[in-house]
Tab-separated table of C-alpha atoms in Angstrom:
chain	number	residue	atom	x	y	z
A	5	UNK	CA	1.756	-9.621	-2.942
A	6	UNK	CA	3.454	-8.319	-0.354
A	7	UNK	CA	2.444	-5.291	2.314
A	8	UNK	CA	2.770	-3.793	5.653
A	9	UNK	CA	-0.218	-3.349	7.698
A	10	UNK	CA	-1.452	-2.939	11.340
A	11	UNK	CA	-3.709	-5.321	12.711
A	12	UNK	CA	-5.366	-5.654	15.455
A	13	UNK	CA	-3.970	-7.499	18.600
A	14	UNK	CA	-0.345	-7.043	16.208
A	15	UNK	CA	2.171	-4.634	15.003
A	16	UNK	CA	2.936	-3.744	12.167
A	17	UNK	CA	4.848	-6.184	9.671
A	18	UNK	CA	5.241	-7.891	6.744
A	19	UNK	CA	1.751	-9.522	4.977
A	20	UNK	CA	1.713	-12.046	1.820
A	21	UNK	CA	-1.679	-12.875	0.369
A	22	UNK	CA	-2.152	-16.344	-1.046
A	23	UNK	CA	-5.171	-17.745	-3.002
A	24	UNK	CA	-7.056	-20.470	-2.985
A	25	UNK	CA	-10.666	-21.878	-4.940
A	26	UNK	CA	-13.975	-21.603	-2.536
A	27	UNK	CA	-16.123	-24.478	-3.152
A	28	UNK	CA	-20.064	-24.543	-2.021
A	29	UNK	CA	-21.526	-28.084	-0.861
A	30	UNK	CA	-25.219	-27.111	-2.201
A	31	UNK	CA	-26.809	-24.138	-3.892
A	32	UNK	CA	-28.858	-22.559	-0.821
A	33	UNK	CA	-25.084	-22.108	0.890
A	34	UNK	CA	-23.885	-20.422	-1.999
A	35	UNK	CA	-26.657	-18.428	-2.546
A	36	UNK	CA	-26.379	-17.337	1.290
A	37	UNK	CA	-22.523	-16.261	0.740
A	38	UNK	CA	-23.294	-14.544	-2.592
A	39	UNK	CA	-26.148	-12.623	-0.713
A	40	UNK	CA	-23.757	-11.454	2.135
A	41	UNK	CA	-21.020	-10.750	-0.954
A	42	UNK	CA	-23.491	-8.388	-2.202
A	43	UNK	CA	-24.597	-6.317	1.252
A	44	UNK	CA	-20.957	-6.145	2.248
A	45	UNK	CA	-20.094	-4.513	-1.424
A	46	UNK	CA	-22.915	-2.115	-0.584
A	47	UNK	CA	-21.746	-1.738	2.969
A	48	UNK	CA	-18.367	-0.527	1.261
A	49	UNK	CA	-19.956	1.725	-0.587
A	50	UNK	CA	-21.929	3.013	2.178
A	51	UNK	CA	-18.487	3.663	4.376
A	52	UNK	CA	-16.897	5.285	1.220
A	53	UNK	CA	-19.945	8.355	1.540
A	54	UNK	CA	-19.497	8.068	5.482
A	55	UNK	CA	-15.951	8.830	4.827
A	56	UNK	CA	-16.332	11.407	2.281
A	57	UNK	CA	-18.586	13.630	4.546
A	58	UNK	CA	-16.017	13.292	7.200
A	59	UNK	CA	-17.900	11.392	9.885
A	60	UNK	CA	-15.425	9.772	12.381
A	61	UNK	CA	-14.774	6.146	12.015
A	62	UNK	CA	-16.552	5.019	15.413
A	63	UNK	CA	-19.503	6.566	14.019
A	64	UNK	CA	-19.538	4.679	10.415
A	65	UNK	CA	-18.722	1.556	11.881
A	66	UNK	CA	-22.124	1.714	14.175
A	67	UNK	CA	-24.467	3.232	11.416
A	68	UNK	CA	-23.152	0.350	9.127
A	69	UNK	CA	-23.373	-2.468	11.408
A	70	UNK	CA	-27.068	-1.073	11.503
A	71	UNK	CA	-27.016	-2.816	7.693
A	72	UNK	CA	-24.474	-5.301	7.988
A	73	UNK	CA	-25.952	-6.703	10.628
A	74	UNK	CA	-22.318	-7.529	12.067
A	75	UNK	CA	-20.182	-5.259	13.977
A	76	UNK	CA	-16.454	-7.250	12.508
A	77	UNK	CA	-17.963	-7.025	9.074
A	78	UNK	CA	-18.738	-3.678	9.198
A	79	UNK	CA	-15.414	-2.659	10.183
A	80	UNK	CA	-14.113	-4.600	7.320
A	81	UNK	CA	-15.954	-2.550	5.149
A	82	UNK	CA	-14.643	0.647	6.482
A	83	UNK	CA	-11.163	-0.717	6.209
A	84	UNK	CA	-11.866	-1.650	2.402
A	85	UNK	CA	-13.484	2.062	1.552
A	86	UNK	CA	-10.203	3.766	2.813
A	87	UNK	CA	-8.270	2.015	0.440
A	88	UNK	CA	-10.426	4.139	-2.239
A	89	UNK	CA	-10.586	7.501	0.059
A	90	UNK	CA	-8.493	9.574	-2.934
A	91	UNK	CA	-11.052	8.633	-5.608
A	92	UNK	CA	-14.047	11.394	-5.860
A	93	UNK	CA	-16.727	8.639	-6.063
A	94	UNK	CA	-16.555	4.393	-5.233
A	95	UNK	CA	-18.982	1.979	-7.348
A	96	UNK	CA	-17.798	-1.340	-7.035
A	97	UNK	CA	-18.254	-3.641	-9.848
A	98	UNK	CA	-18.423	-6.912	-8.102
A	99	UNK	CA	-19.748	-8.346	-4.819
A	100	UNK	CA	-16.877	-8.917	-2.164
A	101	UNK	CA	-16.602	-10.479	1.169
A	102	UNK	CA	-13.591	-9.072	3.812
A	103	UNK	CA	-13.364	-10.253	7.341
A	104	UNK	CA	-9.928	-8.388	8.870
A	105	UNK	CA	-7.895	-10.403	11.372
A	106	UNK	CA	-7.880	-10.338	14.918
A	107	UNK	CA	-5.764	-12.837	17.004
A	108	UNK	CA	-8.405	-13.461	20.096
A	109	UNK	CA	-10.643	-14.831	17.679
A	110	UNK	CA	-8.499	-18.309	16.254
A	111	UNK	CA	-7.068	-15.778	13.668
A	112	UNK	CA	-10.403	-14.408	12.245
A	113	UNK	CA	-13.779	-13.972	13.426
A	114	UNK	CA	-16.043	-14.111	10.944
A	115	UNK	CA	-13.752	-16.516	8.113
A	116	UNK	CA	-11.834	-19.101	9.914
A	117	UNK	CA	-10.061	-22.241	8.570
A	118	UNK	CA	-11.328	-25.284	10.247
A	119	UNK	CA	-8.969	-27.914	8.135
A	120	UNK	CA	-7.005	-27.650	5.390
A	121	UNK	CA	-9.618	-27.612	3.028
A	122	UNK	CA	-12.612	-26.768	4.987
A	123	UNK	CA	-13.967	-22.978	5.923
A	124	UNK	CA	-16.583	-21.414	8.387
A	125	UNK	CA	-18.175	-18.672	7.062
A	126	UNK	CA	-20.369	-16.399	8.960
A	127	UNK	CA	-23.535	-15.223	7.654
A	128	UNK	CA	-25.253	-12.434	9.455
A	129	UNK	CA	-29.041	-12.381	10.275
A	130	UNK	CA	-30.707	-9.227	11.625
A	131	UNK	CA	-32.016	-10.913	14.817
A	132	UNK	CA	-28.516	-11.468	15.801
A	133	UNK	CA	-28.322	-15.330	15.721
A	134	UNK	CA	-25.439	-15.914	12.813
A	135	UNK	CA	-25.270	-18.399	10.795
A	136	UNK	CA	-22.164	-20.456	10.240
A	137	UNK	CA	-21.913	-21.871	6.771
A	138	UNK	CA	-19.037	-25.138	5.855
A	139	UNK	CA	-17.585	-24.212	2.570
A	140	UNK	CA	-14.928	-26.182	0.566
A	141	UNK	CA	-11.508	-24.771	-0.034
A	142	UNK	CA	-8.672	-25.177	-2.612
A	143	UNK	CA	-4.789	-24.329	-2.413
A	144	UNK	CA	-2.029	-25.178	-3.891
A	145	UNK	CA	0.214	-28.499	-2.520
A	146	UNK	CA	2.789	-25.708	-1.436
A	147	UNK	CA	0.273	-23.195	0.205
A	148	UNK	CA	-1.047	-26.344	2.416
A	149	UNK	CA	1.770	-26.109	5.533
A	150	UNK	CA	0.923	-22.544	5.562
A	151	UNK	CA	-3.146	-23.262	6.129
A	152	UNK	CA	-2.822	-25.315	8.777
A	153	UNK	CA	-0.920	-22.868	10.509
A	154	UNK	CA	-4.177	-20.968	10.456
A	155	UNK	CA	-6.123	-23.391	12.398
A	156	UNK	CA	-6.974	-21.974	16.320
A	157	UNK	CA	-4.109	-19.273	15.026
A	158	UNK	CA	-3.339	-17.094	17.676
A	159	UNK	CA	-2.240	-14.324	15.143
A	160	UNK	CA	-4.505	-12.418	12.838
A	161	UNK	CA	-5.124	-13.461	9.540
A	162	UNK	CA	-7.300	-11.651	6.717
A	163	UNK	CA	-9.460	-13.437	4.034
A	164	UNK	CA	-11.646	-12.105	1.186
A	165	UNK	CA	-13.977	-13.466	-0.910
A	166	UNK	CA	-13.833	-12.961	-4.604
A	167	UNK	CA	-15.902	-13.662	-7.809
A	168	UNK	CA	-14.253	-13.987	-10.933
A	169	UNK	CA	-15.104	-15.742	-14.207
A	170	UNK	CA	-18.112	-17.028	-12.175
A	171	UNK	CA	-15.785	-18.809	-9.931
A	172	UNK	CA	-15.271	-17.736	-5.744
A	173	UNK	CA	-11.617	-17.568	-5.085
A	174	UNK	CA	-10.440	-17.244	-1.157
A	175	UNK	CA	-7.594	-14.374	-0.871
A	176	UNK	CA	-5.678	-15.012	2.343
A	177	UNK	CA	-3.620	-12.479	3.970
A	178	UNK	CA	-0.828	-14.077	6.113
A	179	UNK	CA	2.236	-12.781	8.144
A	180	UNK	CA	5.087	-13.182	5.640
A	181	UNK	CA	6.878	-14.931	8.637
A	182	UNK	CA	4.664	-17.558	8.246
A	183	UNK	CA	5.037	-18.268	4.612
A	184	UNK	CA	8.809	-17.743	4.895
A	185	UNK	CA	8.734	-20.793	7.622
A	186	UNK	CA	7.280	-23.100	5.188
A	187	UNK	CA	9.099	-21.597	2.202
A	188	UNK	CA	11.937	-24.255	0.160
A	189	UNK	CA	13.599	-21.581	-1.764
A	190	UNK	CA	17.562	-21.130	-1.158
A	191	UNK	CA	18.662	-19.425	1.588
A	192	UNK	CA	20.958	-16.450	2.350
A	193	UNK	CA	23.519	-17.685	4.335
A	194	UNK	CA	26.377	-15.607	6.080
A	195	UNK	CA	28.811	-15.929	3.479
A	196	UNK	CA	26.576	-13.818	0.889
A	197	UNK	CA	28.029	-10.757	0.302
A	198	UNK	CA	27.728	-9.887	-3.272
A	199	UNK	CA	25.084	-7.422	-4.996
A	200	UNK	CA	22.794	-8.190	-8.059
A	201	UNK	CA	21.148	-4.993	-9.498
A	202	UNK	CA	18.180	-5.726	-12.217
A	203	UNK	CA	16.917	-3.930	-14.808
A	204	UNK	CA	12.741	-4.948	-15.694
A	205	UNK	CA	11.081	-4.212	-18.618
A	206	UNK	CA	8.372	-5.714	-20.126
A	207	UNK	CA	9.773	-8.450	-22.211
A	208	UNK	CA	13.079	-9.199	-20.958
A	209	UNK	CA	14.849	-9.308	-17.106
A	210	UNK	CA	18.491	-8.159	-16.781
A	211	UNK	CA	20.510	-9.314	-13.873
A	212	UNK	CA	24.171	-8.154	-13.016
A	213	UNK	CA	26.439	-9.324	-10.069
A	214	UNK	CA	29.237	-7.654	-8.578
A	215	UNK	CA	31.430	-7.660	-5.249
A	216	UNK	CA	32.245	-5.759	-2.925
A	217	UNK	CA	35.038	-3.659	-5.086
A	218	UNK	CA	32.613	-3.439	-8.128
A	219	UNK	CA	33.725	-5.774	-10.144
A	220	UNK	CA	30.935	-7.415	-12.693
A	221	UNK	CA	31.177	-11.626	-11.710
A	222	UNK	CA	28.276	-12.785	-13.258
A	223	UNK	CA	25.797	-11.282	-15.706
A	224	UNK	CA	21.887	-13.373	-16.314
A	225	UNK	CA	19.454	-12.383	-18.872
A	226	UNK	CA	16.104	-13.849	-19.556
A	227	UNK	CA	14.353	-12.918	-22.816
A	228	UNK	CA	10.262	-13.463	-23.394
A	229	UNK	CA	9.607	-11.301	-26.242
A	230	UNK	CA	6.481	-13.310	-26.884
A	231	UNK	CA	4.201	-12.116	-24.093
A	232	UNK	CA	3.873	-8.394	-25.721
A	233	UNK	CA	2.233	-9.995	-29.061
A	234	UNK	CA	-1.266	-9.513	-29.510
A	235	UNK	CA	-3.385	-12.261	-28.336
A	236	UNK	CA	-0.918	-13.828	-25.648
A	237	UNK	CA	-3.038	-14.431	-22.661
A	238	UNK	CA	-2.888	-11.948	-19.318
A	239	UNK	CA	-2.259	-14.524	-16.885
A	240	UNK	CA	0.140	-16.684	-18.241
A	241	UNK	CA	2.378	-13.707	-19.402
A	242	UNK	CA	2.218	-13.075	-15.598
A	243	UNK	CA	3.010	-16.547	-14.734
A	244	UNK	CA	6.103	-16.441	-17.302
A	245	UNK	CA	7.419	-12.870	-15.835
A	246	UNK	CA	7.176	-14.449	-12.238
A	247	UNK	CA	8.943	-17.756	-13.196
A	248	UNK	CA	11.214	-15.765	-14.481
A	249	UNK	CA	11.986	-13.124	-11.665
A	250	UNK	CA	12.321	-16.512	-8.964
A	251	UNK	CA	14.674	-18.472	-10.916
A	252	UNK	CA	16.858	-15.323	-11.331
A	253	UNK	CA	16.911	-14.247	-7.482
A	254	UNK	CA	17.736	-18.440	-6.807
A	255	UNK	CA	20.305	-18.006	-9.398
A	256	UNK	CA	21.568	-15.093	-7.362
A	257	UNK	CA	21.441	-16.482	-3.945
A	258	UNK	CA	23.426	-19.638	-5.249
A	259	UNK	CA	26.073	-17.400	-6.131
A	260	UNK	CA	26.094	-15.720	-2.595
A	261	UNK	CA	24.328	-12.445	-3.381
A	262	UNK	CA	22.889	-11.143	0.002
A	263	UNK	CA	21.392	-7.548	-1.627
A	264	UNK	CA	19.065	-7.106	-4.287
A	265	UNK	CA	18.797	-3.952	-6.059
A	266	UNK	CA	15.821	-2.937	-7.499
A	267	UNK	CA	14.626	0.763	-9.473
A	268	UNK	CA	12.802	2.874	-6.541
A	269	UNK	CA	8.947	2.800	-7.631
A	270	UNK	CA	8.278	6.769	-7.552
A	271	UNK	CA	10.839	7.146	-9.898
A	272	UNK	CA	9.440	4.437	-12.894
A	273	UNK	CA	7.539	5.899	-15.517
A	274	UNK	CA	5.659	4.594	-17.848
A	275	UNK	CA	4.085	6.793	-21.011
A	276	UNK	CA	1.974	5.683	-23.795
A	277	UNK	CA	4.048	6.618	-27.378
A	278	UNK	CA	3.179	6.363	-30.282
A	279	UNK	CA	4.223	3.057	-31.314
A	280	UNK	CA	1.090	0.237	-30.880
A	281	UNK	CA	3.575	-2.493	-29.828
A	282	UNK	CA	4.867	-0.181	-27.531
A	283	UNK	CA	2.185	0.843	-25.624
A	284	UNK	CA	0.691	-2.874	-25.667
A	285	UNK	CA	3.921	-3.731	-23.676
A	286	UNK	CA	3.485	-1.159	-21.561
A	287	UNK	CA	-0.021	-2.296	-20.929
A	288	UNK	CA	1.225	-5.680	-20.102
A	289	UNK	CA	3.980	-4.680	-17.628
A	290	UNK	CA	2.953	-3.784	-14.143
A	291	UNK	CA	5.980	-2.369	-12.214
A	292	UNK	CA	3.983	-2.187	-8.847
A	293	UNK	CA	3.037	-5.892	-8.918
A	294	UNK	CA	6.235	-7.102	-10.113
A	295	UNK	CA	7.982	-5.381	-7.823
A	296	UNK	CA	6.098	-6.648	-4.795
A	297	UNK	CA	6.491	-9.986	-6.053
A	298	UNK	CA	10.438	-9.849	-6.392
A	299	UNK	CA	10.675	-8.299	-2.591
A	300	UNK	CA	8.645	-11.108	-0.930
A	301	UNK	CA	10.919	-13.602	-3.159
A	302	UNK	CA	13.792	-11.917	-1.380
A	303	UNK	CA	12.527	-11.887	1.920
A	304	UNK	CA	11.131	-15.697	1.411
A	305	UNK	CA	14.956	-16.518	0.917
A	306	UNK	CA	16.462	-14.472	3.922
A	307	UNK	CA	18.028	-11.346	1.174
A	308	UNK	CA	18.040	-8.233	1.610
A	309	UNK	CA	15.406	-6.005	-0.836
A	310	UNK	CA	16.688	-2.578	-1.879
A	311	UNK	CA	15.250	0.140	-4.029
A	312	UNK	CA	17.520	2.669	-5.445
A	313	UNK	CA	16.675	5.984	-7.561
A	314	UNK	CA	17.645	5.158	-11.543
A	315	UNK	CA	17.532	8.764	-12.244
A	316	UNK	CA	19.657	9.203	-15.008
A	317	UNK	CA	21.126	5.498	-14.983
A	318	UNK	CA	19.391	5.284	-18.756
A	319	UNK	CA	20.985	8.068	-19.946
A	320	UNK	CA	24.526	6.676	-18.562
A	321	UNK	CA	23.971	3.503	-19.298
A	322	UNK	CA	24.278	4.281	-22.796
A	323	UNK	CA	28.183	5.293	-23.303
A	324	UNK	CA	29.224	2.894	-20.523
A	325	UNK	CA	27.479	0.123	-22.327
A	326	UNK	CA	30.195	0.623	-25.051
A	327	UNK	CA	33.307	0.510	-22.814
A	328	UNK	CA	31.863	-2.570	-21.168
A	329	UNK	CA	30.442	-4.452	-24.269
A	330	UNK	CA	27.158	-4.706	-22.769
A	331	UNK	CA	23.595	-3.663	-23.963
A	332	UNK	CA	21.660	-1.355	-22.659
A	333	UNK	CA	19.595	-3.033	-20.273
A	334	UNK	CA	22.600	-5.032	-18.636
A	335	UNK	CA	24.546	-1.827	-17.985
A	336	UNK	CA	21.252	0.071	-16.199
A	337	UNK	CA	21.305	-3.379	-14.406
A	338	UNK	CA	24.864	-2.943	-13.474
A	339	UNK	CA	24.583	1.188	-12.871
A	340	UNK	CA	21.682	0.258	-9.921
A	341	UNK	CA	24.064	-2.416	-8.534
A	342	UNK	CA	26.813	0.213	-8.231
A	343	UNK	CA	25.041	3.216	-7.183
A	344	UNK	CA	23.716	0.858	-4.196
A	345	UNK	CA	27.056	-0.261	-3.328
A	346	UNK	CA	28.688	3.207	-3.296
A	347	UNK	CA	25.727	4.393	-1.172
A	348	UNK	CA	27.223	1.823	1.152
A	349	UNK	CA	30.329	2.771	0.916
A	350	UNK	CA	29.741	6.527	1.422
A	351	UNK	CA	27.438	5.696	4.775
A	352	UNK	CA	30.251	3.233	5.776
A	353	UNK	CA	27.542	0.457	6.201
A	354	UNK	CA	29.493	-2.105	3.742
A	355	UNK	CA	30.329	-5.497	6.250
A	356	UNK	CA	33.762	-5.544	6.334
């Protein structure tokens, strides 16, 4: 997933997280981190109420550092609670572990990468002397190049610890500069020009290219109508819909698309009906995720990530999809395309 955040010691840019296993050598070290998982869940908690009766964030920080025990962690917890500050009330379901980034510290000064596949983690004590604990960690083969940039980092980088299905999982948030470095995806290269406008729904992706006159060059669709039956596991319709998306923007960028046009979020709207199958897809289908998936592919391959309103591009998609011998989906595809490149045109910001 993709985000913008400030950090401190950095300005604001462009974050990826990327996950890995956590692995404990013995069962008194993992009993230590899943003890410090469940204060700093609490300590959340605690910053949520702090937050709620409008205490100033200097003043949370100390009281829970008082519990936590550690001033960094503490401030990770306020950080997590304002991510909740619109909800009326904040009872989390699972312990958690968050250290936030800070550059003077090798990157991060409670969660720090030693090796490739080795962690520190810092366990608070209340007398002050910390405890660093040597726990086991897990990526990918692809993710690798991107952890050792995290050893003695002089930029920040975030990590949480997770429990899931019993299992600790290490979520690593990373500069998307970093990841983009050590990314072997095709590239964006100056002769791109062309636009590809999509179209997701939940069991198909429509992809439609034009130039720089409008003309359609190239239409793509992928079809996966069997991740909205019943039964078909979460994750790997996930995994499918993500293939999916990738091998559509590579697609693109081999036949020198430079913008991708995507539906503007605020305007996507999902309602239950009154169909079953229906509203299982909908279920399925997460816009939000999907689409910051498809903008760090773009920005992993040098393209440039647009989001247009679709307001009313359903409603003319239908009688154009006629004249052009398309389906629906292909023509809204099409519509987003073209309403992006006659934006363009109109603010005279086309290259010539």
């Amino acid at each position: 997933m993709v985000h913008r955040r400030g950090q401190s010691n950095s300005e604001e840019k462009d974050y990826v997280v990327i996950k890995g296993r956590l692995e404990f050598p013995d069962i008194a070290v993992k009993a230590k981190v899943f003890y410090t998982m469940r204060l700093f869940k609490e300590a959340v908690e605690r910053s949520f109420v702090l937050l709620k009766k409008g205490l100033k964030e200097k003043e949370i920080v100390k009281r829970v550092t008082r519990y936590m025990s550690n001033a960094h962690y503490a401030y990770s917890a306020l950080q997590r609670a304002k991510m909740y500050k619109n909800q009326s009330k904040l009872r989390l379901r699972k312990p958690q572990l968050y250290s936030i980034g800070k550059a003077c510290e090798n990157g991060n000064r409670n969660i720090r990468f030693v090796s490739t596949d080795k962690v520190l983690i810092k366990m608070p004590h209340a007398n002050g002397k910390h405890e660093w604990v040597e726990c086991k960690a897990k990526f990918g083969k692809k993710h690798i190049p991107v952890i050792e940039e995290l050893i003695n980092a002089d930029f920040p980088y975030s990590v949480a610890i997770v429990l899931n299905n019993s299992k600790f999982y290490l979520h690593v948030t990373v500069p998307l500069e970093i990841v983009i470095k050590h990314d072997n995806h095709p590239k964006v290269t100056e002769r791109n020009r062309y636009i590809a406008g999509f179209d997701l729904n939940s069991d198909r992706i429509n992809m439609v290219i034009i130039n720089e006159h409008g003309d359609i060059l190239d239409v793509k669709n992928k079809h996966f109508p069997e991740i909205t039956q019943p039964g078909f596991p979460k994750d790997k319709a996930r995994d499918i819909i993500l293939k999916t998306l990738s091998e559509l923007i590579d697609y693109a960028v081999y036949h020198n698309v430079r913008h991708f046009v995507f539906e503007k979020l605020a305007n996507v709207k999902r309602k239950k009906t009154t169909d079953e199958n229906a509203n299982r897809k909908i279920a399925r289908f997460s816009y939000r995720i999907l689409l910051n998936h498809a903008k760090v592919m773009v920005k992993k391959r040098g393209g440039i990530f647009v989001q247009v309103n679709p307001a009313y591009a359903s409603i003319d998609a239908i009688p154009l999809s006629k004249r052009l011998g398309l389906d629906v989906h292909t023509t809204s595809a099409y519509l987003l395309a073209l309403r992006y490149l006659n934006l363009r045109i109109l603010t005279n910001a086309y290259e010539k």
